[in-house]
C-alpha cells in the first residue's frame, strides 16, 4: 500500500478505508492479493449492478478485442454503437412507452448531468436549476452547483451559481416540502426565478439513502408540468434496476423530460453514460457538447449484453424486489437486535441503509466489517448511514452472509 | 446510418462528416463494414497515439479479463493501479527530474482540467484563472469557462465566470502578448485580479493548431514564478509524445505546477486521465474530488504497456521528430503546389496543420479525402485548418499515402 | 404632464399613478399646481417621517446656505458632519446602549445596503448572504441580489449571485420558517453555505407590509449568534420612528451587527444614508467604499434638527404608537364595512396596510383615492396591498380625513 | 477632529489627508474653522464645476425652501423637475442635435452607471460589458464590476462578473489597443462574448487622468456600430464642461447610445444624476429601476440655474479652453523646473495632472500643498498622479495662485 501513499495524490479515499490490494472478483465476491475473500455490498458504487466479471460479457469483450474491432470511436458510427442504440430502444424504451433521443455525453455520471443542465437551459432560455438538499450529481462545476454537500461544494474553490437548493421529501419534520416549493414558485416576490429545470435523484445515494415517496415524485412531476419546468431525473445510481425497475421512476408512472444514466449502464464497470432527452427538447447543435471518450466500444458491448441478458422480460426485476425484501428484514432485525444503535431503515429496492446517529459509529462498523470480509461503505452528510448496495445478481445466501458479518461487526463496535 | 439519425441525439458530429460504420482497425488503418480502408490522420482525436489495437496491449487486456481480475475499482488498491503508478514514476517522471503526485480524477480530459482548476484555487485562495484565446479545455462548466470557442461557451446556457482570456502567442499581428499580460498583472488598476493559475496548451489542438514558441512558454513560466501563479499545462492532446517528447513542454525546460493528461495516456483508447500535482500543492482532502470511473483497470493495463513499450528510451521520441519533418515537407509541398489555397503551415511534432483562409474550403477537402480513404478533420474557430494528427506509430509510407490522398482531394475541391 | 412623457424615460412610475404636478407641501398635506390639496399617506416612500417642510429645518437650511457654508464635502471634516455625529451618538445610540461606528456610504438606501453587504463579506471571508422572500433592499446589483421581486431582479439583465432566499415569518401557512432555516444551516448537505450575513427588514415595506413577529426576530438574532453570522437590519424604511421606536428592532431587544438607515434620516427629504457597524466589524480600509455625495451637508443640518426636535425623549415615540392604534381601528373598520374586499390587516406602527386579494383592486382604490385627495400607494409582489405610510407628525384629524377618503374610494371601486 | 476618529467608520478617507474642519466656501476658495483659506483644485471631486455657493443658485434654493415647495418627490411631477427637463432639452440636447430620453436613476454616479448597464443588457439580451483598464464607474456591485482598481474590487467581498477589462488608449507601450479589441471581437474563439455594451470615460479621472485621443474614441464608436454594441459614456466626472465642452465626447463628433451624468449636473453640489438613453433603447418597464431620492428638487433648481447661467452660448466653454491652456503651461513649467520628478503631463481641459513615478511622492506633495493652502488630490492606481480639478469658474489668478503653492510644495518635498 506504500506505493499509493508515496506516489498518489492525497485525494484518494477508498484505499484508506479498505487498505488492501484487490486482485480478483466474480459475481458478488472479491479477493485481495493475500487471498482474503470479501462479500461485496458496494458494487463499485453502483457501477456493478450485474456483478463482477459476468461470463458472457467477458466473452464478448474478449472476442471483440481479438478481432481488431474499433475500441475508441468518439461519436463515429460503429457496430457496437448501433447495436446498443437498437437494443436500448427495443428492450428498454419501447416496452415502457418512453420516447427519448439517446445522447452519448462522455462516459461519466457528471458528464451526463452537465449535458442535461446545458440542454435544459438552452431550450428554456432560463438559467436557474432547482436541486434538492443532500443531492449528489457530480464533481465538475456544473454538476457540483446542484450538489448539496458542503465539503464537495467548497472544493470548487469558487462560489457555485445558477442553482437553488430546495428541501427534499421529508427534509424538515412535519413540514410539507411540496407546499414550500410551490409557494416559492407561485410568489413572484420569492427571490427564486422560474427555473429551467428541477433535477433530482429518486433515492439519494450519496446524500444518505433518502428515498422520495412515489407521491412526492408525482407532485414534483406535476409542478414541472404546470410551470413548464423541465424535469431531469439523475438515475446514475438509482437506475439500471437498482430500485427494482430499470428506471427508478417507473413506479411513479412519470416520464421525465431528461434522464441521466451512467454507472451500471456499462454492464461490467466500464466508463459509459447516456442522456435521454425528449425529442422536442433535443435541440443541440452538432458537437455543442462533446467529449473524447463518448465512444467507448468495449462499454457498448458489455452494455448491450447486460440489456439482452437481464432486461428482456421482468424476471430480473421481480428477483430484485424479492431480494430487497430480505435486505429490509435483515435491517429490521438489526434495529431490533441493537437498540442502542437507534438505527433507522432507509431506502428502496437494493439501495437501502441504516442511519446510526452516534457520530463515527457507522464508519467504525464499516471498518470492522472490512476486517472480517464485507465491503460496505457509509453515506450521508456526516457519514451517518451504513449503505447496502450489493450487486443485483447477489443471491439470498450472499445477502445473509453479508448481514451476518455486519451483525458481528456491530457487536464488535458496540463493545468498545 | 439511419439508426443514428432516428435514435441518437442531434448533438452527434463525427458521424455526420464520416457517414459510415467503422468495423475494424489496426495501427494507422481503419476499415468500414463495406470493406473500405482508411488511412488515419485523426487518431481518435489524439487518444490513439500508439495506433489501433496494439498487439501486446490487446494480449494483456484479454489475459486480464480472462482471469477475472478487477475491472472497476474507483480508487481502491488494485495491481494495475499500483503497477501503473510505479511505471509512470520510473519511466516518465524520474528520468525527467519531475516530482509530481499522481491524481486519478475521473477518466476524461475535462475531469483532469476541472481537478486542476479546483486545486489551484484551493491552494492559492484566489478564484480567477487566466486562459488563452482559442484554448480548448473541455465541456463541463469549469473547463468550459477557460475555453475560448463561443459556440461551445454559449452551449453552457449560463454566463461563465472566474476566468480571463488573454492573447495566446502571436494572437495579434506584431503585438507582444507577453507585454500585454504583464501589464495587466503589474497594474493594480487593470481590472484583472491576481489569478490562481494560468492554464494553457503548448499547441492548441482544437483552437487551430497554434503552437506557442518555446520562448513564449518560458516567459509564461517565469511570469508565473514571479507572481506566484500556478502554471497548469493541459497536455491532454499535445502530451504522450504527440509533439515529439512525452510532455509537450519538455523542450522549454519548464516544470509546470500541474499537468493534465488524458486521451493517449490510456494506451489503446480506453477512458483514463491523470492530474500531476507538485507535492507542495497536493492539498486535497480525501475524496474532495472524485468520480465513479477513476479506477478503469483495463485502461491502467494498456497505459502501463504503452509506457513500457514506447518510453523506456528515446527511440520513439526520435522517430516522432523524424516523421514530423516528413509531414512538414508534405505540407510545404502542398503550399507550393496549390498557391490559390493561400495555405499556411502550423504546428509542431505530429500535431500539424494547414490554414486555408477560404471559408468552408478546409471542410470540403476533408470531406473529399474521406471519400477516397483518408480520415482527417478540421480545427480552428472557423474550421479553417486541416489538422494532421496521425497515430505516432505511423510509418513514412502511411504519411505519404495520406498526403497523396490529400493532394488528390485538394485538386478535386479546387476544380469546383 | 406631456413634458414628462416626451422627455423623460419610460421608467418613470409615480407620475403615471398620480398624474399631476405637485407644487407645495407642508406637514402631511400637498398641493398641486391647480390648487388641489392631498392628504399624504405616502410620506415620500418613507423619507418624510417628519412631514414636508418642517419649520425649523427650513430655517436652519436657509441660514446655512445664506452664510456660504460648505454644501458638498465628500467625507472631509465639516461642522454639520461633526454635529450630526455627536447628536446621533448622544441622542440615539447612547440612550439605547448601542455601540456602533457610523459610516456615510453615499446618500441612498441601496448604497448603505451595498456597504453593509461588503463589510459583512469582508469580515467573515464568506460570500453568501441570506435574505428573505419579498425583501426589498435596493436596485443596484448588490442590493438587488438580496431583493425578492422578480420584475426588479429580472431588470438586472444578469443572473444575481451570492444570495439565498429563505422564507420570511409566516411565509408558508402553518410551516415554521425558523425550523426550516435552522435545518438548512445545520445540515452540511443542504446546499446552502454558512452565510456571511442574514439581512432583513423587520417590516417589509415594498414586499407587502409583512411584519415579522418580535419572537421571530429574536430567533433570527439567536441563530446569527449561534452560527457566527452577521445580522444586518435594513431599517431604511422601517427605521427613524416609522414603527414606533427610532430603530424598528428595539422592541425585540436585539442589537444587530450592522444597521442600514436612509430615507427619513435626512429629516426633510434630502438624500442621506448611514451604515452603523459594530466597532469590531468596522474593518474598512480608508476609501474602500466611497461615493461623491456622502457629504451632503444640507442633509446633515436637517438630520441633526430632526434628532434634536423629535428624539430627545420618548414623547414622539409614544405619539406614534397612539396614532398607529387609530390607523389599525380604521383598518379594522374597513375590513368590517367592506367584507367583499376580504381585506386583511398587516403591519406595525405607522407602517400598516390592507391586503385585498382581488387582482388590481388595491391599485384601483389608490387611483380613486388620488382623484379625491389622498396620496396612497400599493405594495406587495402583485400590488395587492394598500399601504399606509403617513408622515409620523400627522394628527388624528389627518388620519381620519385620509381614511374617510379611502372609504369613499373603496365604495366607488366596489360599485364598479 | 477627534470626534471623527471616535465616532466615524474607518472607511473615511479625505478627512485623513486634509485634517481640518471646513466652514465656508465661495467660488474657488474654502475656509476652515481656524480661518485658514484654501485654493480649491479639487472641486468636490468634480461635483463643483460652478464653484462653491454660486450666488443665484443660493438665491433660488432659498426662495424655493421659503415658499414651502416640494423638496422630495421621487418621480412624481413637480415644477423643478419639469423645468429641468425642458431646460436640459433646449439648452443642451437640441443645440447639439442629440436625441435622448432623460432618466432620473437615483442621485449618485454609481446609480446612473447601474441603470445604464441594466438597460444595455436588457435591450441587447447579452450579459457581458466591456470596460477598460483603470476605469472607475462606482462602488455598488454592478458599477464595481466594470471598475479596474483592485483595492476597490477586492472590497466587493465577492468575485465580480459579466465584465471584461480591455486596454485603454495607450495602455501598453507601442501596442494598438484598438487592434487588440477588434481581434477579440472578430475571433469567435477569443473567449470574449459579443458584449451588450462598451462603457468608458473619455478622461479617466480616478484611474490616473488618462485622456483617450479623439481618434481612439471615434474608433471605439465605430466598433460599437459595426458590432451592434451599445456605447455608454460615463461622463460623471468628465462631463458638465470639465474638458471644455458640456459633454466630453463632443470633440469626437460621436453620439453614444447612453450617457451617464452626475456630480456637477446638480449645480451646487447637491446629489443628482441622470442617464441619457437613445429613444429606441428606452425600453424600461415603469419602475424597473427606481430609488427613493431620484426626485431631489433642490438639486433640480440648482441644476436648471447652472444650465441657464453657463450654457446658453459657448462663452463658458471658450473660457474653460483658455484656462486649460494656462494649466498646461504651469504643468510644463513644473516638468522643466523639477526634472528630478520625471513628471509627465496628462489630461484634457480642466482635468489635468502630472505623473510622478517616485512612490509616495505625489501624495507628499499634496500633503505639503494642503499645509500652505491648496486642496489638491492624487489619482491613479498607485496615487502616482497629482490631479488638477479646479472649479471651472476659477480665474487666471486662482490658477496661478494654486500652482505657485504647488511649486513651493514640490520644492519642500524634493528637499527631503
Tab-separated table of N, CA, C and O in Angstrom, chain C residues 153-214:
chain	number	residue	atom	x	y	z
C	153	UNK	N	-35.653	42.000	-10.135
C	153	UNK	CA	-34.476	41.135	-10.333
C	153	UNK	C	-34.202	40.935	-11.817
C	153	UNK	O	-33.061	40.981	-12.259
C	154	UNK	N	-35.248	40.691	-12.555
C	154	UNK	CA	-35.098	40.464	-13.982
C	154	UNK	C	-34.463	41.675	-14.653
C	154	UNK	O	-33.708	41.555	-15.620
C	155	UNK	N	-34.791	42.869	-14.125
C	155	UNK	CA	-34.234	44.104	-14.672
C	155	UNK	C	-32.722	44.167	-14.609
C	155	UNK	O	-32.099	44.978	-15.297
C	156	UNK	N	-32.120	43.331	-13.788
C	156	UNK	CA	-30.659	43.321	-13.674
C	156	UNK	C	-30.010	42.969	-15.009
C	156	UNK	O	-28.906	43.414	-15.322
C	157	UNK	N	-30.686	42.151	-15.782
C	157	UNK	CA	-30.131	41.745	-17.076
C	157	UNK	C	-29.050	40.691	-16.957
C	157	UNK	O	-28.517	40.230	-17.958
C	158	UNK	N	-28.707	40.340	-15.751
C	158	UNK	CA	-27.723	39.277	-15.492
C	158	UNK	C	-28.230	38.450	-14.322
C	158	UNK	O	-28.973	38.959	-13.489
C	159	UNK	N	-27.819	37.181	-14.237
C	159	UNK	CA	-28.184	36.395	-13.057
C	159	UNK	C	-27.588	37.030	-11.794
C	159	UNK	O	-26.484	37.570	-11.837
C	160	UNK	N	-28.330	36.965	-10.712
C	160	UNK	CA	-27.889	37.568	-9.442
C	160	UNK	C	-27.351	36.481	-8.526
C	160	UNK	O	-27.998	35.448	-8.341
C	161	UNK	N	-26.201	36.724	-7.943
C	161	UNK	CA	-25.489	35.666	-7.248
C	161	UNK	C	-25.213	35.970	-5.775
C	161	UNK	O	-25.446	37.062	-5.310
C	162	UNK	N	-24.647	34.959	-5.110
C	162	UNK	CA	-24.120	35.101	-3.746
C	162	UNK	C	-25.212	35.388	-2.730
C	162	UNK	O	-24.951	36.032	-1.713
C	163	UNK	N	-26.414	34.953	-3.016
C	163	UNK	CA	-27.509	35.169	-2.082
C	163	UNK	C	-28.436	33.964	-2.100
C	163	UNK	O	-28.499	33.237	-3.083
C	164	UNK	N	-29.104	33.744	-0.986
C	164	UNK	CA	-30.071	32.652	-0.869
C	164	UNK	C	-31.332	33.234	-0.250
C	164	UNK	O	-31.258	33.934	0.755
C	165	UNK	N	-32.472	32.943	-0.842
C	165	UNK	CA	-33.736	33.480	-0.346
C	165	UNK	C	-34.418	32.463	0.567
C	165	UNK	O	-34.689	31.338	0.161
C	166	UNK	N	-34.657	32.872	1.807
C	166	UNK	CA	-35.291	31.983	2.783
C	166	UNK	C	-36.687	32.535	3.113
C	166	UNK	O	-36.958	33.715	2.898
C	167	UNK	N	-37.560	31.678	3.640
C	167	UNK	CA	-38.939	32.128	3.898
C	167	UNK	C	-39.006	33.103	5.082
C	167	UNK	O	-38.492	32.817	6.158
C	168	UNK	N	-39.672	34.230	4.870
C	168	UNK	CA	-39.895	35.216	5.922
C	168	UNK	C	-40.923	34.657	6.903
C	168	UNK	O	-41.570	33.646	6.629
C	169	UNK	N	-41.050	35.296	8.017
C	169	UNK	CA	-42.008	34.885	9.039
C	169	UNK	C	-43.400	34.677	8.416
C	169	UNK	O	-43.873	35.533	7.673
C	170	UNK	N	-44.007	33.565	8.719
C	170	UNK	CA	-45.370	33.226	8.257
C	170	UNK	C	-45.484	33.122	6.741
C	170	UNK	O	-46.555	33.369	6.175
C	171	UNK	N	-44.406	32.747	6.068
C	171	UNK	CA	-44.430	32.739	4.596
C	171	UNK	C	-45.302	31.626	4.037
C	171	UNK	O	-46.067	31.820	3.107
C	172	UNK	N	-45.131	30.414	4.580
C	172	UNK	CA	-45.966	29.300	4.131
C	172	UNK	C	-46.878	28.926	5.295
C	172	UNK	O	-46.419	28.730	6.412
C	173	UNK	N	-48.164	28.844	5.013
C	173	UNK	CA	-49.165	28.514	6.046
C	173	UNK	C	-48.722	27.406	6.983
C	173	UNK	O	-48.382	26.316	6.531
C	174	UNK	N	-48.785	27.664	8.262
C	174	UNK	CA	-48.574	26.602	9.253
C	174	UNK	C	-47.177	26.004	9.213
C	174	UNK	O	-46.943	24.976	9.838
C	175	UNK	N	-46.269	26.563	8.425
C	175	UNK	CA	-44.933	25.988	8.438
C	175	UNK	C	-44.004	26.945	9.164
C	175	UNK	O	-44.093	28.168	9.011
C	176	UNK	N	-43.101	26.375	9.927
C	176	UNK	CA	-42.229	27.151	10.799
C	176	UNK	C	-40.974	27.537	10.010
C	176	UNK	O	-40.101	26.718	9.774
C	177	UNK	N	-40.881	28.804	9.621
C	177	UNK	CA	-39.768	29.213	8.760
C	177	UNK	C	-38.437	29.188	9.513
C	177	UNK	O	-37.384	29.057	8.908
C	178	UNK	N	-38.484	29.294	10.819
C	178	UNK	CA	-37.249	29.221	11.611
C	178	UNK	C	-36.688	27.798	11.591
C	178	UNK	O	-35.478	27.581	11.417
C	179	UNK	N	-37.567	26.808	11.745
C	179	UNK	CA	-37.130	25.406	11.705
C	179	UNK	C	-36.474	25.113	10.362
C	179	UNK	O	-35.454	24.423	10.265
C	180	UNK	N	-37.075	25.668	9.348
C	180	UNK	CA	-36.587	25.486	8.002
C	180	UNK	C	-35.180	26.071	7.828
C	180	UNK	O	-34.255	25.412	7.338
C	181	UNK	N	-35.030	27.318	8.262
C	181	UNK	CA	-33.731	27.990	8.169
C	181	UNK	C	-32.668	27.236	8.964
C	181	UNK	O	-31.548	27.008	8.496
C	182	UNK	N	-33.034	26.833	10.157
C	182	UNK	CA	-32.071	26.118	11.007
C	182	UNK	C	-31.636	24.798	10.382
C	182	UNK	O	-30.475	24.426	10.447
C	183	UNK	N	-32.589	24.112	9.788
C	183	UNK	CA	-32.268	22.822	9.159
C	183	UNK	C	-31.251	23.016	8.039
C	183	UNK	O	-30.306	22.241	7.909
C	184	UNK	N	-31.452	24.047	7.244
C	184	UNK	CA	-30.522	24.333	6.154
C	184	UNK	C	-29.138	24.683	6.692
C	184	UNK	O	-28.128	24.351	6.073
C	185	UNK	N	-29.101	25.381	7.810
C	185	UNK	CA	-27.798	25.799	8.344
C	185	UNK	C	-27.063	24.636	8.994
C	185	UNK	O	-25.852	24.499	8.853
C	186	UNK	N	-27.793	23.796	9.705
C	186	UNK	CA	-27.110	22.763	10.477
C	186	UNK	C	-26.752	21.540	9.635
C	186	UNK	O	-25.846	20.781	9.988
C	187	UNK	N	-27.449	21.368	8.503
C	187	UNK	CA	-27.174	20.213	7.656
C	187	UNK	C	-26.072	20.567	6.658
C	187	UNK	O	-26.263	21.401	5.785
C	188	UNK	N	-24.944	19.904	6.781
C	188	UNK	CA	-23.825	20.236	5.890
C	188	UNK	C	-24.080	19.762	4.462
C	188	UNK	O	-23.297	20.038	3.571
C	189	UNK	N	-25.181	19.069	4.244
C	189	UNK	CA	-25.529	18.640	2.896
C	189	UNK	C	-26.666	19.451	2.290
C	189	UNK	O	-27.230	19.075	1.272
C	190	UNK	N	-26.996	20.579	2.911
C	190	UNK	CA	-28.192	21.325	2.495
C	190	UNK	C	-28.019	22.070	1.187
C	190	UNK	O	-28.988	22.507	0.586
C	191	UNK	N	-26.773	22.265	0.766
C	191	UNK	CA	-26.539	23.049	-0.442
C	191	UNK	C	-26.463	24.536	-0.185
C	191	UNK	O	-26.232	25.320	-1.102
C	192	UNK	N	-26.666	24.946	1.065
C	192	UNK	CA	-26.553	26.371	1.427
C	192	UNK	C	-25.345	26.530	2.343
C	192	UNK	O	-25.282	25.931	3.414
C	193	UNK	N	-24.397	27.326	1.895
C	193	UNK	CA	-23.173	27.518	2.673
C	193	UNK	C	-23.439	28.404	3.872
C	193	UNK	O	-24.385	29.179	3.891
C	194	UNK	N	-22.599	28.283	4.873
C	194	UNK	CA	-22.664	29.193	6.016
C	194	UNK	C	-22.547	30.610	5.465
C	194	UNK	O	-21.575	30.951	4.796
C	195	UNK	N	-23.544	31.454	5.741
C	195	UNK	CA	-23.522	32.783	5.112
C	195	UNK	C	-22.676	33.783	5.896
C	195	UNK	O	-22.434	33.616	7.088
C	196	UNK	N	-22.261	34.834	5.174
C	196	UNK	CA	-21.611	35.972	5.828
C	196	UNK	C	-22.614	36.686	6.714
C	196	UNK	O	-22.285	37.104	7.828
C	197	UNK	N	-23.830	36.814	6.227
C	197	UNK	CA	-24.816	37.629	6.938
C	197	UNK	C	-26.225	37.179	6.604
C	197	UNK	O	-26.470	36.507	5.606
C	198	UNK	N	-27.120	37.544	7.499
C	198	UNK	CA	-28.552	37.490	7.228
C	198	UNK	C	-29.019	38.934	7.191
C	198	UNK	O	-28.731	39.697	8.114
C	199	UNK	N	-29.706	39.320	6.130
C	199	UNK	CA	-30.206	40.691	6.025
C	199	UNK	C	-31.722	40.664	6.018
C	199	UNK	O	-32.322	39.795	5.372
C	200	UNK	N	-32.340	41.564	6.754
C	200	UNK	CA	-33.795	41.566	6.803
C	200	UNK	C	-34.348	42.943	7.141
C	200	UNK	O	-33.662	43.791	7.702
C	201	UNK	N	-35.593	43.127	6.749
C	201	UNK	CA	-36.407	44.256	7.203
C	201	UNK	C	-37.360	43.708	8.264
C	201	UNK	O	-37.971	42.665	8.052
C	202	UNK	N	-37.531	44.425	9.362
C	202	UNK	CA	-38.446	43.932	10.408
C	202	UNK	C	-39.897	44.017	9.929
C	202	UNK	O	-40.732	43.212	10.316
C	203	UNK	N	-40.171	45.034	9.111
C	203	UNK	CA	-41.453	45.102	8.401
C	203	UNK	C	-41.092	45.326	6.935
C	203	UNK	O	-40.330	46.236	6.632
C	204	UNK	N	-41.615	44.468	6.058
C	204	UNK	CA	-41.254	44.575	4.641
C	204	UNK	C	-42.142	45.591	3.951
C	204	UNK	O	-43.314	45.312	3.668
C	205	UNK	N	-41.563	46.760	3.676
C	205	UNK	CA	-42.354	47.865	3.138
C	205	UNK	C	-42.805	47.642	1.710
C	205	UNK	O	-43.990	47.775	1.392
C	206	UNK	N	-41.866	47.294	0.843
C	206	UNK	CA	-42.224	47.099	-0.563
C	206	UNK	C	-42.836	45.727	-0.789
C	206	UNK	O	-43.594	45.519	-1.725
C	207	UNK	N	-42.465	44.764	0.062
C	207	UNK	CA	-42.859	43.372	-0.157
C	207	UNK	C	-44.265	43.047	0.306
C	207	UNK	O	-44.693	41.895	0.230
C	208	UNK	N	-44.988	44.028	0.827
C	208	UNK	CA	-46.379	43.759	1.187
C	208	UNK	C	-46.716	44.038	2.636
C	208	UNK	O	-47.667	43.482	3.177
C	209	UNK	N	-45.945	44.926	3.300
C	209	UNK	CA	-46.194	45.277	4.712
C	209	UNK	C	-46.291	44.010	5.569
C	209	UNK	O	-47.202	43.832	6.379
C	210	UNK	N	-45.348	43.108	5.331
C	210	UNK	CA	-45.259	41.922	6.178
C	210	UNK	C	-44.433	42.273	7.407
C	210	UNK	O	-43.290	42.681	7.281
C	211	UNK	N	-45.034	42.121	8.578
C	211	UNK	CA	-44.320	42.449	9.816
C	211	UNK	C	-43.894	41.165	10.505
C	211	UNK	O	-44.726	40.313	10.823
C	212	UNK	N	-42.593	41.041	10.709
C	212	UNK	CA	-42.115	39.875	11.443
C	212	UNK	C	-42.519	39.994	12.907
C	212	UNK	O	-42.557	41.098	13.456
C	213	UNK	N	-42.817	38.868	13.525
C	213	UNK	CA	-43.130	38.909	14.956
C	213	UNK	C	-41.859	39.173	15.754
C	213	UNK	O	-40.746	38.906	15.283
C	214	UNK	N	-42.036	39.731	16.928
C	214	UNK	CA	-40.889	40.001	17.805
C	214	UNK	C	-40.137	38.700	18.091
C	214	UNK	O	-38.904	38.654	18.082
